[in-house]
Amino acid sequence: MYVVQGTIEITLPDSNKSVKLRGGDRVEIPAGVRHGAIIGSSGAKCVEAAVNPVRA
């Protein structure tokens, strides 16, 4: 996820960690990892993408 504008806090409950992101920051979360998001008071604009594994 790439944060275009605003702030967002990504929570990772299984590891009891969180990361706060601002415009220009990015984070990669592997498939299957439980996570949540807390949007900042002025909102957030983000770009998200997923990659499907190539099957042989």
PDB file of N, CA and C in Angstrom:
ATOM      1  N   MET A   1       0.846  -1.160   0.000  1.00  0.00           N
ATOM      2  CA  MET A   1       0.000   0.000   0.000  1.00  0.00           C
ATOM      3  C   MET A   1       0.899   1.234   0.000  1.00  0.00           C
ATOM      4  N   TYR A   2       0.554   2.187  -0.835  1.00  0.00           N
ATOM      5  CA  TYR A   2       1.265   3.461  -0.916  1.00  0.00           C
ATOM      6  C   TYR A   2       0.309   4.560  -0.482  1.00  0.00           C
ATOM      7  N   VAL A   3       0.729   5.384   0.463  1.00  0.00           N
ATOM      8  CA  VAL A   3      -0.106   6.484   0.953  1.00  0.00           C
ATOM      9  C   VAL A   3       0.170   7.718   0.097  1.00  0.00           C
ATOM     10  N   VAL A   4      -0.845   8.174  -0.598  1.00  0.00           N
ATOM     11  CA  VAL A   4      -0.728   9.353  -1.450  1.00  0.00           C
ATOM     12  C   VAL A   4      -0.864  10.615  -0.611  1.00  0.00           C
ATOM     13  N   GLN A   5      -1.826  10.599   0.301  1.00  0.00           N
ATOM     14  CA  GLN A   5      -2.125  11.800   1.099  1.00  0.00           C
ATOM     15  C   GLN A   5      -2.763  11.381   2.413  1.00  0.00           C
ATOM     16  N   GLY A   6      -2.515  12.131   3.468  1.00  0.00           N
ATOM     17  CA  GLY A   6      -3.126  11.860   4.758  1.00  0.00           C
ATOM     18  C   GLY A   6      -2.306  10.891   5.589  1.00  0.00           C
ATOM     19  N   THR A   7      -2.956  10.300   6.582  1.00  0.00           N
ATOM     20  CA  THR A   7      -2.279   9.354   7.472  1.00  0.00           C
ATOM     21  C   THR A   7      -3.141   8.123   7.701  1.00  0.00           C
ATOM     22  N   ILE A   8      -2.461   7.013   7.959  1.00  0.00           N
ATOM     23  CA  ILE A   8      -3.131   5.751   8.242  1.00  0.00           C
ATOM     24  C   ILE A   8      -2.214   4.935   9.154  1.00  0.00           C
ATOM     25  N   GLU A   9      -2.802   4.250  10.099  1.00  0.00           N
ATOM     26  CA  GLU A   9      -2.034   3.366  10.971  1.00  0.00           C
ATOM     27  C   GLU A   9      -2.426   1.932  10.646  1.00  0.00           C
ATOM     28  N   ILE A  10      -1.456   1.123  10.281  1.00  0.00           N
ATOM     29  CA  ILE A  10      -1.686  -0.283   9.975  1.00  0.00           C
ATOM     30  C   ILE A  10      -1.391  -1.084  11.239  1.00  0.00           C
ATOM     31  N   THR A  11      -2.353  -1.893  11.666  1.00  0.00           N
ATOM     32  CA  THR A  11      -2.170  -2.713  12.860  1.00  0.00           C
ATOM     33  C   THR A  11      -1.984  -4.168  12.451  1.00  0.00           C
ATOM     34  N   LEU A  12      -1.088  -4.839  13.172  1.00  0.00           N
ATOM     35  CA  LEU A  12      -0.800  -6.248  12.941  1.00  0.00           C
ATOM     36  C   LEU A  12      -1.050  -6.981  14.255  1.00  0.00           C
ATOM     37  N   PRO A  13      -2.291  -7.431  14.477  1.00  0.00           N
ATOM     38  CA  PRO A  13      -2.664  -7.976  15.784  1.00  0.00           C
ATOM     39  C   PRO A  13      -1.906  -9.236  16.199  1.00  0.00           C
ATOM     40  N   ASP A  14      -1.504 -10.072  15.257  1.00  0.00           N
ATOM     41  CA  ASP A  14      -0.815 -11.307  15.617  1.00  0.00           C
ATOM     42  C   ASP A  14       0.587 -11.066  16.179  1.00  0.00           C
ATOM     43  N   SER A  15       1.200  -9.930  15.795  1.00  0.00           N
ATOM     44  CA  SER A  15       2.527  -9.601  16.315  1.00  0.00           C
ATOM     45  C   SER A  15       2.478  -8.433  17.297  1.00  0.00           C
ATOM     46  N   ASN A  16       1.261  -7.946  17.581  1.00  0.00           N
ATOM     47  CA  ASN A  16       1.061  -6.826  18.499  1.00  0.00           C
ATOM     48  C   ASN A  16       1.896  -5.609  18.103  1.00  0.00           C
ATOM     49  N   LYS A  17       1.931  -5.317  16.783  1.00  0.00           N
ATOM     50  CA  LYS A  17       2.692  -4.179  16.265  1.00  0.00           C
ATOM     51  C   LYS A  17       1.783  -3.302  15.416  1.00  0.00           C
ATOM     52  N   SER A  18       2.236  -2.071  15.211  1.00  0.00           N
ATOM     53  CA  SER A  18       1.543  -1.164  14.305  1.00  0.00           C
ATOM     54  C   SER A  18       2.573  -0.247  13.662  1.00  0.00           C
ATOM     55  N   VAL A  19       2.198   0.319  12.528  1.00  0.00           N
ATOM     56  CA  VAL A  19       3.068   1.255  11.829  1.00  0.00           C
ATOM     57  C   VAL A  19       2.209   2.416  11.358  1.00  0.00           C
ATOM     58  N   LYS A  20       2.690   3.639  11.599  1.00  0.00           N
ATOM     59  CA  LYS A  20       1.971   4.835  11.167  1.00  0.00           C
ATOM     60  C   LYS A  20       2.589   5.328   9.869  1.00  0.00           C
ATOM     61  N   LEU A  21       1.723   5.562   8.883  1.00  0.00           N
ATOM     62  CA  LEU A  21       2.169   5.982   7.564  1.00  0.00           C
ATOM     63  C   LEU A  21       1.613   7.347   7.221  1.00  0.00           C
ATOM     64  N   ARG A  22       2.427   8.129   6.506  1.00  0.00           N
ATOM     65  CA  ARG A  22       2.012   9.450   6.004  1.00  0.00           C
ATOM     66  C   ARG A  22       2.198   9.464   4.498  1.00  0.00           C
ATOM     67  N   GLY A  23       1.729  10.523   3.860  1.00  0.00           N
ATOM     68  CA  GLY A  23       1.883  10.660   2.421  1.00  0.00           C
ATOM     69  C   GLY A  23       3.319  10.389   1.991  1.00  0.00           C
ATOM     70  N   GLY A  24       3.502   9.525   0.994  1.00  0.00           N
ATOM     71  CA  GLY A  24       4.827   9.163   0.501  1.00  0.00           C
ATOM     72  C   GLY A  24       5.350   7.871   1.098  1.00  0.00           C
ATOM     73  N   ASP A  25       4.737   7.372   2.171  1.00  0.00           N
ATOM     74  CA  ASP A  25       5.165   6.117   2.796  1.00  0.00           C
ATOM     75  C   ASP A  25       4.479   4.936   2.126  1.00  0.00           C
ATOM     76  N   ARG A  26       5.101   3.755   2.266  1.00  0.00           N
ATOM     77  CA  ARG A  26       4.479   2.544   1.741  1.00  0.00           C
ATOM     78  C   ARG A  26       4.773   1.385   2.681  1.00  0.00           C
ATOM     79  N   VAL A  27       3.945   0.357   2.571  1.00  0.00           N
ATOM     80  CA  VAL A  27       4.125  -0.852   3.363  1.00  0.00           C
ATOM     81  C   VAL A  27       3.721  -2.044   2.511  1.00  0.00           C
ATOM     82  N   GLU A  28       4.444  -3.157   2.697  1.00  0.00           N
ATOM     83  CA  GLU A  28       4.084  -4.412   2.035  1.00  0.00           C
ATOM     84  C   GLU A  28       3.614  -5.376   3.106  1.00  0.00           C
ATOM     85  N   ILE A  29       2.429  -5.924   2.932  1.00  0.00           N
ATOM     86  CA  ILE A  29       1.858  -6.892   3.871  1.00  0.00           C
ATOM     87  C   ILE A  29       1.678  -8.197   3.111  1.00  0.00           C
ATOM     88  N   PRO A  30       2.387  -9.245   3.513  1.00  0.00           N
ATOM     89  CA  PRO A  30       2.270 -10.519   2.802  1.00  0.00           C
ATOM     90  C   PRO A  30       0.843 -11.068   2.845  1.00  0.00           C
ATOM     91  N   ALA A  31       0.489 -11.820   1.823  1.00  0.00           N
ATOM     92  CA  ALA A  31      -0.828 -12.453   1.762  1.00  0.00           C
ATOM     93  C   ALA A  31      -1.036 -13.326   2.992  1.00  0.00           C
ATOM     94  N   GLY A  32      -2.233 -13.269   3.544  1.00  0.00           N
ATOM     95  CA  GLY A  32      -2.592 -14.102   4.685  1.00  0.00           C
ATOM     96  C   GLY A  32      -2.276 -13.506   6.041  1.00  0.00           C
ATOM     97  N   VAL A  33      -1.587 -12.363   6.083  1.00  0.00           N
ATOM     98  CA  VAL A  33      -1.271 -11.726   7.361  1.00  0.00           C
ATOM     99  C   VAL A  33      -2.466 -10.880   7.796  1.00  0.00           C
ATOM    100  N   ARG A  34      -2.993 -11.182   9.007  1.00  0.00           N
ATOM    101  CA  ARG A  34      -4.117 -10.380   9.516  1.00  0.00           C
ATOM    102  C   ARG A  34      -3.636  -8.965   9.775  1.00  0.00           C
ATOM    103  N   HIS A  35      -4.473  -7.982   9.364  1.00  0.00           N
ATOM    104  CA  HIS A  35      -4.124  -6.582   9.584  1.00  0.00           C
ATOM    105  C   HIS A  35      -5.391  -5.745   9.629  1.00  0.00           C
ATOM    106  N   GLY A  36      -5.231  -4.557  10.159  1.00  0.00           N
ATOM    107  CA  GLY A  36      -6.329  -3.607  10.219  1.00  0.00           C
ATOM    108  C   GLY A  36      -5.793  -2.221   9.899  1.00  0.00           C
ATOM    109  N   ALA A  37      -6.695  -1.263   9.786  1.00  0.00           N
ATOM    110  CA  ALA A  37      -6.285   0.100   9.456  1.00  0.00           C
ATOM    111  C   ALA A  37      -7.085   1.101  10.267  1.00  0.00           C
ATOM    112  N   ILE A  38      -6.390   2.113  10.759  1.00  0.00           N
ATOM    113  CA  ILE A  38      -7.026   3.235  11.449  1.00  0.00           C
ATOM    114  C   ILE A  38      -6.678   4.477  10.639  1.00  0.00           C
ATOM    115  N   ILE A  39      -7.703   5.095  10.071  1.00  0.00           N
ATOM    116  CA  ILE A  39      -7.513   6.264   9.213  1.00  0.00           C
ATOM    117  C   ILE A  39      -7.354   7.507  10.075  1.00  0.00           C
ATOM    118  N   GLY A  40      -6.428   8.394   9.684  1.00  0.00           N
ATOM    119  CA  GLY A  40      -6.196   9.640  10.408  1.00  0.00           C
ATOM    120  C   GLY A  40      -7.408  10.550  10.373  1.00  0.00           C
ATOM    121  N   SER A  41      -7.411  11.556  11.245  1.00  0.00           N
ATOM    122  CA  SER A  41      -8.564  12.456  11.399  1.00  0.00           C
ATOM    123  C   SER A  41      -8.904  13.235  10.132  1.00  0.00           C
ATOM    124  N   SER A  42      -7.922  13.457   9.253  1.00  0.00           N
ATOM    125  CA  SER A  42      -8.201  14.184   8.016  1.00  0.00           C
ATOM    126  C   SER A  42      -8.297  13.244   6.813  1.00  0.00           C
ATOM    127  N   GLY A  43      -8.418  11.935   7.075  1.00  0.00           N
ATOM    128  CA  GLY A  43      -8.590  10.961   6.000  1.00  0.00           C
ATOM    129  C   GLY A  43      -7.273  10.506   5.410  1.00  0.00           C
ATOM    130  N   ALA A  44      -7.365   9.659   4.404  1.00  0.00           N
ATOM    131  CA  ALA A  44      -6.186   9.141   3.715  1.00  0.00           C
ATOM    132  C   ALA A  44      -6.564   8.718   2.304  1.00  0.00           C
ATOM    133  N   LYS A  45      -5.654   8.950   1.379  1.00  0.00           N
ATOM    134  CA  LYS A  45      -5.793   8.443   0.014  1.00  0.00           C
ATOM    135  C   LYS A  45      -4.642   7.478  -0.201  1.00  0.00           C
ATOM    136  N   CYS A  46      -4.982   6.244  -0.556  1.00  0.00           N
ATOM    137  CA  CYS A  46      -3.974   5.193  -0.709  1.00  0.00           C
ATOM    138  C   CYS A  46      -4.159   4.459  -2.030  1.00  0.00           C
ATOM    139  N   VAL A  47      -3.075   3.875  -2.494  1.00  0.00           N
ATOM    140  CA  VAL A  47      -3.098   3.002  -3.659  1.00  0.00           C
ATOM    141  C   VAL A  47      -2.694   1.621  -3.172  1.00  0.00           C
ATOM    142  N   GLU A  48      -3.505   0.619  -3.506  1.00  0.00           N
ATOM    143  CA  GLU A  48      -3.223  -0.751  -3.096  1.00  0.00           C
ATOM    144  C   GLU A  48      -3.145  -1.636  -4.326  1.00  0.00           C
ATOM    145  N   ALA A  49      -2.324  -2.668  -4.221  1.00  0.00           N
ATOM    146  CA  ALA A  49      -2.207  -3.624  -5.315  1.00  0.00           C
ATOM    147  C   ALA A  49      -1.986  -5.010  -4.739  1.00  0.00           C
ATOM    148  N   ALA A  50      -2.347  -6.011  -5.507  1.00  0.00           N
ATOM    149  CA  ALA A  50      -2.110  -7.392  -5.118  1.00  0.00           C
ATOM    150  C   ALA A  50      -1.489  -8.117  -6.295  1.00  0.00           C
ATOM    151  N   VAL A  51      -0.621  -9.052  -5.985  1.00  0.00           N
ATOM    152  CA  VAL A  51       0.032  -9.832  -7.021  1.00  0.00           C
ATOM    153  C   VAL A  51      -0.423 -11.275  -6.890  1.00  0.00           C
ATOM    154  N   ASN A  52      -0.952 -11.801  -7.973  1.00  0.00           N
ATOM    155  CA  ASN A  52      -1.342 -13.217  -7.985  1.00  0.00           C
ATOM    156  C   ASN A  52      -0.115 -14.039  -8.345  1.00  0.00           C
ATOM    157  N   PRO A  53       0.149 -15.089  -7.583  1.00  0.00           N
ATOM    158  CA  PRO A  53       1.311 -15.920  -7.904  1.00  0.00           C
ATOM    159  C   PRO A  53       1.142 -16.604  -9.257  1.00  0.00           C
ATOM    160  N   VAL A  54       2.236 -16.744  -9.976  1.00  0.00           N
ATOM    161  CA  VAL A  54       2.212 -17.410 -11.276  1.00  0.00           C
ATOM    162  C   VAL A  54       2.254 -18.906 -11.039  1.00  0.00           C
ATOM    163  N   ARG A  55       1.321 -19.608 -11.637  1.00  0.00           N
ATOM    164  CA  ARG A  55       1.264 -21.074 -11.483  1.00  0.00           C
ATOM    165  C   ARG A  55       1.961 -21.726 -12.666  1.00  0.00           C
ATOM    166  N   ALA A  56       2.796 -22.665 -12.378  1.00  0.00           N
ATOM    167  CA  ALA A  56       3.541 -23.344 -13.443  1.00  0.00           C
ATOM    168  C   ALA A  56       2.721 -24.424 -14.099  1.00  0.00           C
TER     169      ALA A  56
END
